[in-house]
Structure formats: structure tokens, C-alpha cells
Amino acid sequence: MGIRKLGYVGLNVTDVGAWTELLGRTLGIGVTRVSSAAGEVVLAELDEFKYRVALYSSTVDAPREVGWIVDSPRELDRLTGRLTEAGFTVAEATPDERELRGATRLRWFTDPVGYRVELAVGQAKAGTGVARPSGTTGLGHLVLASPKLAELRELYESVLEFELTDYRAPGLFFFRCNAAHHSIALANAETPSIHHLEFEHGSIDDVGRAYDRAKADGAPISISLGRHMNDKAISFYLRNPSGFHLEIGCGGIEVGPDWIPHDFGVSDGATTTPKPTRSPRRNRDQLRPAPERLPRHGHRRGERNRRRRRDPARGTRRARGGVRHRRSRRGAYGRADRRRAAGHRPQRNRRAGRPASTVCAPARTNPPTSVPNTDSWGSRRSSRWKVRPAASPATACARATFARRWSRTSWPTKPQCTG
């Protein structure tokens, strides 16, 4: 490819002082003033070369020139022939213009929008001893917005031999002339302008420091720190005095000759969120097997009946091992027993079906005013009053014995029956 990289950009600005303050004080970029045939020019030094951005005092804010570095004079002649065949008029630059750019050979033509496009061979180095606290490593890319998108695409892709990297249909296209993801991007717009210009930095630390300085100085940050979808660069945007954006970024990917252009807004699976078809909980359950859901009784279907089989001899259910299934003591002695112990007397014996006056009950004197919660061993189960109306004297004696063993209250050894 004949064109190697984006060399420099010249801008006509109405407020040179504000630009100098933004570049020098806020972003920490080296700024020098030189005299030329066009008057005093402010040069911004981003890397080891003489300059990358030139500011010309003017009555309007508009792009002045876009310079591309060509590999050799032979490639410059070849590109000049292609431009002439395409209908563009190519002219030689003046010696003053070559000296200001630091180029050995320089030619220029006008693109379909009306901007001056320069092709330069060679690029002079900057002087030694220049402090660059910003950490910039060069000029990254340029994004042009124009209503003549088709004509610009024909120029850069067919004539100047740029390669298409990515696009977002129908009005945004990214082109490259080297291993970087893109050196220029073309966007569809109603009025021609520069959308943004990127200053490339060496690391995310340099970008973070530039972001902190911009916030501290009150610079108008239009887009905060973030990562691009297509080239994966980390950057932020701030608005310059001319009205367009400056991008401060780093970490863009490099592509090779086997790269396939694609619509990064649709086909980039790494950055595109898939359209959900179900709720997030269902999508989460698809990634791992769902736990086995058991019925309310805690057994699998049919397992409870298999474990508790009927005893043919007694006609009752029994558990495995021959042990009869009995009610738990917690269910046998519950709230009703505590109410009886507190003095509540039921009207009828629900078990026997006869009046409570005919039920044998232990005689007791001075019933306790409160029911203890725990016994001396701290057992909650043994603290309940286990005495309740009995159906027979033998049953009443057994229950009284049980209560005497597990309660603090002393009961008579033999209950007195009333009937």
C-alpha cells in the first residue's frame, strides 16, 4: 500500500488562545509557535515528529488540510497517476509548505467535500529536550462527516487503496492503511465537518491521567471513559473550542490481511447482547440441571407407601424392620394438655364421648400459677404438664408417674378418682 499512516491535520480556528490552553495546560501536550508564509502557526507535538496538529488563526472554524504519509517517491508518483485518472487535479506544494511540514516531497488535491488532502514523503523529527507529560504516542485517526459519503468512499477505497475494516450500515465506514483498526472513518451527515480527532496514548494510565486533568480543569467532557465496540480502544471525548470532539485513547486492536469486514453493530458476537427469549431465571436454569423437586411430605412419588407397608397380621401399618408406627409424643401431649394443667376443664371428654365429671383425674392441691418452660436439664419437652384426665385409674396412675418423673412438682403417688 502506498499510504503508510495519518501524518498531520491542519485546522482553521477562531480562538487560538483557547486551543493553546486546552492542549498545553489541560492535556499536557507540547505547543510551539512558528512563523510561516500563512502567518503565525501553533504546532502541537504529540510524538517524536515535528508536529501532528497545526492551528491557523482564521475567522471560521474548519479543517484546513489532512496530510497522509506515503512510503516512497515512487508510490507518490503512482498515487498521483491514479488520482489523475479518477479526475482529480494534483498540484505540487510550495517550498515553504514543504519546510513547515518537514517533508521532502509534497503534493495535494481537493476532495469531493472541498478539503485539501496532502500526500507527503518523509516527516521531520522534533527537536530534542521537549517534555511530553501527556504520554501521547501520535495521531490515531480522523472521522469526517459529510453529505457526500459515496464520493468519499470511492476516493479512499478505490483510488487511494484504503481497506474497509468495519461498518455500521448505512452511514458509518471505517478504513485502514496499516495494521491499526482504522485511520479514517467516514460518516453520513447533513453538513461537512470533523466529527472527532484522536490523540493516541501509550497506556491506560496516560489516558486516566489526562481524564483527571481534564476534569480538574473543567474541560467539557462529552463522553466519559469507556471501551469501543469495534476496535476495543479505551478512551474519552472532550469538546474543543472549535466545536468538534477530541478523543484521548489507547489500546486499539490491530488487524491483518485476513480480516473480514463486517457490521460491528450486528455481527460482533463478543459485544452484542443477544435478544432474550425467556426470563433471566429460566436462562440461568438452562445452564445447570434443576434440583429435584419433592412433594410436600418430603418423599418421592410412591416412596412413602413403599417404606410404610401394612402388617397382614395386625392390620396396621408398620415401618421397615417390623417396628409399629406410633404417634409422636409431641402430638399426644400438646396445647390441650397445657390448658388442662393451667386449670381449664373441658365440658366433655372428646375421646370417651361422656361428660368430664365422670372422667378420673388426679386430685391436686394448690395448682401452680405458672407452667415452667424448662426443667433442671434444660429440656423443653420434659417441662410440659403431662397430666390430663384419664379414662381409667390405671391410665391416670401411669400418666401421674410420668409427670412426677419429668416435672418439678410433686404429685401423689396414687391419684384419687371421683367416679
Short mmCIF file of C-alpha atoms in Angstrom, two decimals:
data_model
loop_
_atom_site.label_atom_id
_atom_site.label_comp_id
_atom_site.label_asym_id
_atom_site.label_seq_id
_atom_site.Cartn_x
_atom_site.Cartn_y
_atom_site.Cartn_z
CA MET A 1 0.00 0.00 0.00
CA GLY A 2 1.31 3.45 -0.89
CA ILE A 3 -0.04 5.45 2.07
CA ARG A 4 1.54 4.43 5.37
CA LYS A 5 -0.26 6.47 8.07
CA LEU A 6 -2.09 9.65 9.00
CA GLY A 7 0.60 12.28 9.30
CA TYR A 8 -0.91 15.58 10.42
CA VAL A 9 -4.06 17.71 10.43
CA GLY A 10 -4.31 21.47 9.91
CA LEU A 11 -7.20 23.43 11.41
CA ASN A 12 -8.52 26.95 10.90
CA VAL A 13 -9.57 28.17 14.36
CA THR A 14 -11.09 31.39 15.63
CA ASP A 15 -9.68 31.17 19.18
CA VAL A 16 -6.04 30.14 19.11
CA GLY A 17 -5.56 31.03 22.78
CA ALA A 18 -8.28 28.65 23.96
CA TRP A 19 -6.81 25.86 21.84
CA THR A 20 -3.35 26.51 23.27
CA GLU A 21 -4.74 26.43 26.81
CA LEU A 22 -6.54 23.15 26.16
CA LEU A 23 -3.60 21.39 24.52
CA GLY A 24 -0.79 22.76 26.67
CA ARG A 25 -2.29 23.17 30.14
CA THR A 26 -5.11 20.62 30.25
CA LEU A 27 -3.75 17.77 28.12
CA GLY A 28 -0.04 18.42 28.72
CA ILE A 29 0.87 18.46 25.01
CA GLY A 30 3.91 20.39 23.83
CA VAL A 31 2.89 23.53 21.90
CA THR A 32 5.21 25.79 19.87
CA ARG A 33 4.61 28.89 17.74
CA VAL A 34 6.35 29.33 14.38
CA SER A 35 6.13 31.86 11.58
CA SER A 36 5.31 30.84 8.02
CA ALA A 37 4.02 32.30 4.78
CA ALA A 38 0.47 31.82 6.09
CA GLY A 39 1.28 33.76 9.27
CA GLU A 40 1.87 32.55 12.80
CA VAL A 41 1.10 28.86 13.24
CA VAL A 42 0.73 26.93 16.51
CA LEU A 43 2.16 23.40 16.26
CA ALA A 44 1.15 20.62 18.67
CA GLU A 45 3.83 17.95 19.17
CA LEU A 46 2.31 14.60 20.06
CA ASP A 47 5.31 12.32 19.48
CA GLU A 48 8.85 12.39 18.11
CA PHE A 49 7.86 14.08 14.86
CA LYS A 50 7.82 17.81 14.25
CA TYR A 51 4.08 18.27 14.75
CA ARG A 52 0.77 16.47 14.36
CA VAL A 53 -1.77 19.29 14.64
CA ALA A 54 -1.33 22.78 13.17
CA LEU A 55 -3.58 25.68 14.24
CA TYR A 56 -4.10 28.62 11.87
CA SER A 57 -5.83 31.79 13.03
CA SER A 58 -8.97 32.36 10.95
CA THR A 59 -12.46 33.83 11.03
CA VAL A 60 -14.12 30.39 10.79
CA ASP A 61 -13.59 27.02 12.44
CA ALA A 62 -12.99 24.47 9.68
CA PRO A 63 -10.49 21.83 8.55
CA ARG A 64 -7.60 23.25 6.53
CA GLU A 65 -5.64 20.18 5.38
CA VAL A 66 -5.30 16.46 6.03
CA GLY A 67 -1.83 15.03 5.47
CA TRP A 68 -1.05 11.38 4.67
CA ILE A 69 2.50 9.97 4.76
CA VAL A 70 3.49 7.97 1.65
CA ASP A 71 6.12 5.23 1.70
CA SER A 72 8.38 6.49 -1.11
CA PRO A 73 8.55 8.94 -4.04
CA ARG A 74 7.72 6.06 -6.37
CA GLU A 75 4.50 5.38 -4.52
CA LEU A 76 3.74 9.10 -4.60
CA ASP A 77 4.00 9.10 -8.40
CA ARG A 78 1.82 6.01 -8.67
CA LEU A 79 -0.90 7.52 -6.47
CA THR A 80 -0.69 10.75 -8.44
CA GLY A 81 -1.42 8.81 -11.63
CA ARG A 82 -4.43 7.09 -10.05
CA LEU A 83 -5.81 10.41 -8.85
CA THR A 84 -5.39 11.96 -12.28
CA GLU A 85 -7.21 9.07 -13.94
CA ALA A 86 -10.05 9.47 -11.42
CA GLY A 87 -10.47 13.14 -12.38
CA PHE A 88 -8.64 14.87 -9.52
CA THR A 89 -6.15 17.68 -10.10
CA VAL A 90 -2.87 17.09 -8.22
CA ALA A 91 -0.55 20.04 -7.57
CA GLU A 92 2.93 20.45 -6.12
CA ALA A 93 3.28 22.24 -2.80
CA THR A 94 5.43 25.33 -2.32
CA PRO A 95 8.87 25.15 -0.66
CA ASP A 96 7.53 26.98 2.42
CA GLU A 97 4.78 24.40 2.80
CA ARG A 98 7.28 21.53 2.49
CA GLU A 99 9.52 23.15 5.09
CA LEU A 100 6.67 23.66 7.53
CA ARG A 101 5.52 20.03 7.14
CA GLY A 102 9.06 18.71 7.31
CA ALA A 103 8.57 16.68 4.09
CA THR A 104 10.97 16.09 1.22
CA ARG A 105 8.17 15.91 -1.36
CA LEU A 106 4.63 17.19 -1.03
CA ARG A 107 1.59 17.16 -3.33
CA TRP A 108 -2.03 18.00 -2.70
CA PHE A 109 -5.52 17.82 -4.23
CA THR A 110 -9.08 18.74 -3.22
CA ASP A 111 -11.50 16.01 -2.19
CA PRO A 112 -15.23 15.95 -3.14
CA VAL A 113 -16.15 17.86 0.03
CA GLY A 114 -13.65 20.66 -0.61
CA TYR A 115 -10.97 19.74 1.93
CA ARG A 116 -7.30 19.86 0.99
CA VAL A 117 -5.70 16.40 1.07
CA GLU A 118 -1.89 16.27 1.07
CA LEU A 119 0.45 13.38 0.21
CA ALA A 120 3.88 13.77 1.82
CA VAL A 121 7.10 11.78 1.58
CA GLY A 122 9.25 11.98 4.70
CA GLN A 123 8.46 13.57 8.03
CA ALA A 124 10.92 15.64 10.03
CA LYS A 125 11.69 14.81 13.63
CA ALA A 126 11.07 17.19 16.51
CA GLY A 127 13.86 18.88 18.41
CA THR A 128 15.40 17.23 21.46
CA GLY A 129 14.64 18.19 25.00
CA VAL A 130 10.87 18.62 24.60
CA ALA A 131 8.92 17.49 27.66
CA ARG A 132 5.78 15.45 26.91
CA PRO A 133 4.00 14.73 30.20
CA SER A 134 0.82 13.74 28.37
CA GLY A 135 2.07 10.30 27.28
CA THR A 136 0.80 10.73 23.72
CA THR A 137 2.30 8.49 21.06
CA GLY A 138 0.88 10.04 17.90
CA LEU A 139 -2.19 10.84 15.88
CA GLY A 140 -4.62 7.94 15.89
CA HIS A 141 -7.43 8.53 13.43
CA LEU A 142 -9.76 11.10 11.93
CA VAL A 143 -13.54 10.91 11.49
CA LEU A 144 -15.08 13.03 8.72
CA ALA A 145 -18.81 13.71 8.45
CA SER A 146 -20.20 14.74 5.07
CA PRO A 147 -23.34 14.51 2.93
CA LYS A 148 -21.14 13.19 0.08
CA LEU A 149 -20.44 9.85 1.71
CA ALA A 150 -20.48 7.83 -1.53
CA GLU A 151 -17.92 10.11 -3.24
CA LEU A 152 -15.58 9.99 -0.25
CA ARG A 153 -15.82 6.21 -0.09
CA GLU A 154 -14.92 5.98 -3.77
CA LEU A 155 -11.88 8.23 -3.22
CA TYR A 156 -10.39 6.47 -0.22
CA GLU A 157 -11.33 2.90 -1.06
CA SER A 158 -10.90 2.76 -4.84
CA VAL A 159 -8.34 5.46 -5.61
CA LEU A 160 -6.15 5.75 -2.50
CA GLU A 161 -6.42 1.97 -1.84
CA PHE A 162 -7.65 2.06 1.74
CA GLU A 163 -9.15 -1.17 3.04
CA LEU A 164 -12.56 -1.41 4.65
CA THR A 165 -12.36 -2.72 8.23
CA ASP A 166 -15.81 -2.34 9.75
CA TYR A 167 -19.03 -0.53 9.07
CA ARG A 168 -22.36 0.21 10.62
CA ALA A 169 -24.98 0.33 7.93
CA PRO A 170 -25.97 2.54 6.35
CA GLY A 171 -23.90 5.62 7.23
CA LEU A 172 -20.60 4.81 9.01
CA PHE A 173 -17.50 3.16 7.48
CA PHE A 174 -14.01 2.55 8.92
CA PHE A 175 -10.94 2.34 6.66
CA ARG A 176 -7.32 1.46 7.37
CA CYS A 177 -3.98 1.98 5.64
CA ASN A 178 -1.82 0.00 8.11
CA ALA A 179 -2.21 -2.58 10.87
CA ALA A 180 -4.29 -0.24 13.04
CA HIS A 181 -8.02 -0.92 13.06
CA HIS A 182 -8.79 2.33 11.24
CA SER A 183 -7.02 5.54 10.29
CA ILE A 184 -10.06 7.34 8.94
CA ALA A 185 -13.81 6.90 9.32
CA LEU A 186 -16.47 8.39 7.07
CA ALA A 187 -19.93 9.22 8.37
CA ASN A 188 -23.06 10.50 6.71
CA ALA A 189 -24.19 13.97 7.86
CA GLU A 190 -26.09 16.95 6.54
CA THR A 191 -23.16 19.39 6.89
CA PRO A 192 -19.45 18.62 6.29
CA SER A 193 -17.29 18.73 9.41
CA ILE A 194 -14.78 16.84 11.52
CA HIS A 195 -16.61 14.65 13.99
CA HIS A 196 -13.54 13.92 16.12
CA LEU A 197 -9.77 13.59 16.06
CA GLU A 198 -7.99 11.02 18.20
CA PHE A 199 -4.74 11.51 20.12
CA GLU A 200 -3.15 8.11 20.70
CA HIS A 201 -1.63 7.43 24.14
CA GLY A 202 0.74 4.72 25.28
CA SER A 203 -1.21 3.17 28.17
CA ILE A 204 -4.43 3.36 30.10
CA ASP A 205 -2.53 5.16 32.86
CA ASP A 206 -1.78 8.04 30.49
CA VAL A 207 -5.43 8.15 29.44
CA GLY A 208 -6.54 8.14 33.08
CA ARG A 209 -4.20 10.98 33.99
CA ALA A 210 -5.43 13.01 31.02
CA TYR A 211 -9.01 12.34 32.12
CA ASP A 212 -8.23 13.53 35.66
CA ARG A 213 -6.56 16.70 34.38
CA ALA A 214 -9.49 17.44 32.08
CA LYS A 215 -11.98 17.07 34.95
CA ALA A 216 -9.85 19.16 37.30
CA ASP A 217 -9.57 21.99 34.75
CA GLY A 218 -13.28 21.91 33.99
CA ALA A 219 -12.90 20.82 30.36
CA PRO A 220 -16.22 19.96 28.66
CA ILE A 221 -16.09 16.14 28.66
CA SER A 222 -18.71 14.92 26.21
CA ILE A 223 -18.23 11.14 26.67
CA SER A 224 -16.60 9.64 29.75
CA LEU A 225 -14.15 6.73 29.88
CA GLY A 226 -15.26 3.60 28.06
CA ARG A 227 -14.32 0.86 25.60
CA HIS A 228 -15.18 0.92 21.90
CA MET A 229 -17.19 -1.91 20.40
CA ASN A 230 -15.18 -2.38 17.21
CA ASP A 231 -11.51 -1.58 17.89
CA LYS A 232 -11.67 -2.24 21.69
CA ALA A 233 -9.87 1.04 22.45
CA ILE A 234 -10.35 2.71 25.84
CA SER A 235 -10.90 6.44 25.53
CA PHE A 236 -12.90 9.51 26.47
CA TYR A 237 -14.07 12.52 24.46
CA LEU A 238 -13.96 16.23 25.19
CA ARG A 239 -15.24 19.15 23.15
CA ASN A 240 -12.62 21.57 21.83
CA PRO A 241 -13.03 25.33 21.23
CA SER A 242 -13.86 24.71 17.53
CA GLY A 243 -16.92 22.65 18.43
CA PHE A 244 -15.89 19.11 17.46
CA HIS A 245 -14.51 16.37 19.69
CA LEU A 246 -11.01 15.32 20.72
CA GLU A 247 -10.65 11.66 21.62
CA ILE A 248 -7.96 10.60 24.10
CA GLY A 249 -7.49 6.84 23.84
CA CYS A 250 -5.23 3.81 23.85
CA GLY A 251 -5.26 0.06 23.28
CA GLY A 252 -6.84 -0.26 19.85
CA ILE A 253 -6.56 -3.67 18.20
CA GLU A 254 -4.52 -4.43 15.08
CA VAL A 255 -5.89 -6.35 12.11
CA GLY A 256 -4.21 -8.37 9.38
CA PRO A 257 -4.84 -9.14 5.72
CA ASP A 258 -7.22 -11.98 6.63
CA TRP A 259 -9.62 -9.61 8.38
CA ILE A 260 -13.20 -9.84 7.09
CA PRO A 261 -15.20 -6.58 7.12
CA HIS A 262 -18.47 -6.85 9.00
CA ASP A 263 -21.20 -4.78 10.57
CA PHE A 264 -19.84 -4.48 14.10
CA GLY A 265 -23.19 -3.33 15.45
CA VAL A 266 -24.88 -6.63 14.50
CA SER A 267 -22.43 -9.44 13.79
CA ASP A 268 -19.88 -8.83 16.55
CA GLY A 269 -20.93 -11.55 18.92
CA ALA A 270 -18.47 -10.52 21.62
CA THR A 271 -20.08 -7.12 22.06
CA THR A 272 -23.68 -7.65 21.01
CA THR A 273 -26.22 -8.61 23.67
CA PRO A 274 -28.40 -11.50 22.46
CA LYS A 275 -32.12 -10.94 22.38
CA PRO A 276 -33.64 -12.69 25.40
CA THR A 277 -36.26 -15.29 24.60
CA ARG A 278 -37.08 -16.25 28.18
CA SER A 279 -36.85 -14.73 31.59
CA PRO A 280 -33.36 -14.42 33.17
CA ARG A 281 -34.23 -17.08 35.75
CA ARG A 282 -35.08 -19.59 33.04
CA ASN A 283 -31.91 -18.81 31.14
CA ARG A 284 -29.96 -19.39 34.33
CA ASP A 285 -31.64 -22.73 34.92
CA GLN A 286 -30.70 -23.87 31.42
CA LEU A 287 -27.02 -23.65 32.34
CA ARG A 288 -27.31 -26.16 35.19
CA PRO A 289 -29.75 -29.02 35.91
CA ALA A 290 -32.71 -28.01 38.01
CA PRO A 291 -32.85 -29.56 41.51
CA GLU A 292 -35.27 -32.43 42.03
CA ARG A 293 -38.47 -31.09 43.46
CA LEU A 294 -40.03 -33.29 46.17
CA PRO A 295 -43.69 -33.24 47.25
CA ARG A 296 -44.78 -31.56 50.47
CA HIS A 297 -44.45 -34.72 52.58
CA GLY A 298 -40.76 -34.93 51.71
CA HIS A 299 -40.77 -38.22 49.79
CA ARG A 300 -40.61 -39.07 46.14
CA ARG A 301 -43.74 -40.24 44.46
CA GLY A 302 -44.60 -43.72 45.70
CA GLU A 303 -41.69 -43.98 48.13
CA ARG A 304 -43.74 -43.25 51.23
CA ASN A 305 -46.11 -46.13 50.50
CA ARG A 306 -43.22 -48.46 49.84
CA ARG A 307 -41.46 -47.64 53.10
CA ARG A 308 -44.58 -47.97 55.26
CA ARG A 309 -46.17 -51.29 54.45
CA ARG A 310 -49.19 -52.89 56.03
CA ASP A 311 -48.75 -55.68 58.56
CA PRO A 312 -51.05 -58.52 57.46
CA ALA A 313 -51.17 -59.97 60.97
CA ARG A 314 -52.22 -56.81 62.85
CA GLY A 315 -53.85 -54.89 60.04
CA THR A 316 -51.87 -51.73 60.77
CA ARG A 317 -49.01 -50.03 59.01
CA ARG A 318 -45.51 -50.75 60.14
CA ALA A 319 -42.12 -49.36 59.19
CA ARG A 320 -39.21 -51.34 57.85
CA GLY A 321 -37.72 -53.65 60.42
CA GLY A 322 -41.04 -54.62 61.98
CA VAL A 323 -41.44 -51.58 64.31
CA ARG A 324 -45.01 -50.32 64.59
CA HIS A 325 -45.70 -46.80 63.54
CA ARG A 326 -46.81 -44.72 66.56
CA ARG A 327 -47.83 -41.15 67.08
CA SER A 328 -45.16 -38.81 68.34
CA ARG A 329 -45.28 -37.64 71.94
CA ARG A 330 -45.32 -34.07 70.78
CA GLY A 331 -48.62 -34.73 69.08
CA ALA A 332 -50.06 -36.75 72.01
CA TYR A 333 -49.28 -34.10 74.63
CA GLY A 334 -49.83 -30.65 73.17
CA ARG A 335 -51.77 -27.46 73.74
CA ALA A 336 -54.81 -29.17 75.28
CA ASP A 337 -52.64 -30.75 78.00
CA ARG A 338 -51.12 -27.40 78.91
CA ARG A 339 -54.59 -25.85 79.14
CA ARG A 340 -55.77 -28.61 81.49
CA ALA A 341 -52.68 -28.17 83.64
CA ALA A 342 -53.44 -24.45 83.89
CA GLY A 343 -56.96 -25.17 85.22
CA HIS A 344 -59.09 -25.37 82.12
CA ARG A 345 -61.75 -28.09 82.41
CA PRO A 346 -63.40 -29.29 79.20
CA GLN A 347 -67.17 -29.83 79.18
CA ARG A 348 -66.97 -33.25 77.59
CA ASN A 349 -64.36 -35.90 77.13
CA ARG A 350 -63.85 -35.89 73.40
CA ARG A 351 -62.09 -39.24 73.41
CA ALA A 352 -64.58 -41.14 75.55
CA GLY A 353 -67.63 -39.17 74.46
CA ARG A 354 -69.02 -38.70 78.03
CA PRO A 355 -69.14 -35.76 80.45
CA ALA A 356 -65.91 -34.66 82.08
CA SER A 357 -67.32 -35.26 85.58
CA THR A 358 -67.19 -38.99 85.00
CA VAL A 359 -63.54 -38.95 83.99
CA CYS A 360 -60.94 -39.96 86.53
CA ALA A 361 -58.48 -37.17 87.19
CA PRO A 362 -55.73 -36.81 89.76
CA ALA A 363 -56.56 -34.71 92.78
CA ARG A 364 -54.14 -31.93 93.43
CA THR A 365 -53.91 -29.13 95.89
CA ASN A 366 -52.57 -25.67 95.26
CA PRO A 367 -52.17 -25.93 91.48
CA PRO A 368 -49.20 -23.98 90.16
CA THR A 369 -49.86 -20.47 88.95
CA SER A 370 -47.50 -20.81 86.02
CA VAL A 371 -46.19 -23.57 83.89
CA PRO A 372 -42.40 -23.84 83.83
CA ASN A 373 -40.77 -23.67 80.42
CA THR A 374 -37.79 -25.89 81.09
CA ASP A 375 -36.71 -28.39 83.69
CA SER A 376 -33.39 -28.64 85.50
CA TRP A 377 -31.84 -30.39 82.50
CA GLY A 378 -32.97 -27.69 80.06
CA SER A 379 -35.34 -29.99 78.22
CA ARG A 380 -38.33 -28.25 76.68
CA ARG A 381 -40.17 -31.48 76.11
CA SER A 382 -39.99 -32.54 79.76
CA SER A 383 -41.26 -29.17 81.04
CA ARG A 384 -44.83 -29.66 79.81
CA TRP A 385 -47.51 -30.81 82.18
CA LYS A 386 -48.20 -34.35 81.16
CA VAL A 387 -51.19 -34.96 83.47
CA ARG A 388 -54.59 -34.91 81.86
CA PRO A 389 -57.99 -36.52 82.52
CA ALA A 390 -57.74 -40.28 82.27
CA ALA A 391 -60.25 -42.80 81.06
CA SER A 392 -59.32 -45.33 83.79
CA PRO A 393 -57.45 -45.38 87.11
CA ALA A 394 -54.60 -47.39 85.61
CA THR A 395 -54.10 -44.86 82.84
CA ALA A 396 -54.26 -41.99 85.34
CA CYS A 397 -51.61 -43.63 87.50
CA ALA A 398 -49.30 -44.13 84.56
CA ARG A 399 -49.64 -40.54 83.49
CA ALA A 400 -49.12 -39.25 87.01
CA THR A 401 -45.96 -41.32 87.31
CA PHE A 402 -44.68 -39.89 84.04
CA ALA A 403 -45.40 -36.32 85.17
CA ARG A 404 -43.74 -36.88 88.55
CA ARG A 405 -40.54 -38.09 86.96
CA TRP A 406 -40.22 -35.24 84.44
CA SER A 407 -41.63 -32.27 86.35
CA ARG A 408 -40.57 -30.22 89.35
CA THR A 409 -43.99 -30.54 91.03
CA SER A 410 -44.56 -33.49 93.40
CA TRP A 411 -47.75 -35.36 92.82
CA PRO A 412 -49.48 -38.01 94.96
CA THR A 413 -48.28 -41.49 94.35
CA LYS A 414 -51.83 -42.64 93.73
CA PRO A 415 -54.44 -40.48 92.02
CA GLN A 416 -57.85 -40.18 93.59
CA CYS A 417 -60.73 -40.97 91.33
CA THR A 418 -64.10 -39.32 91.60
CA GLY A 419 -66.07 -41.90 89.77
#
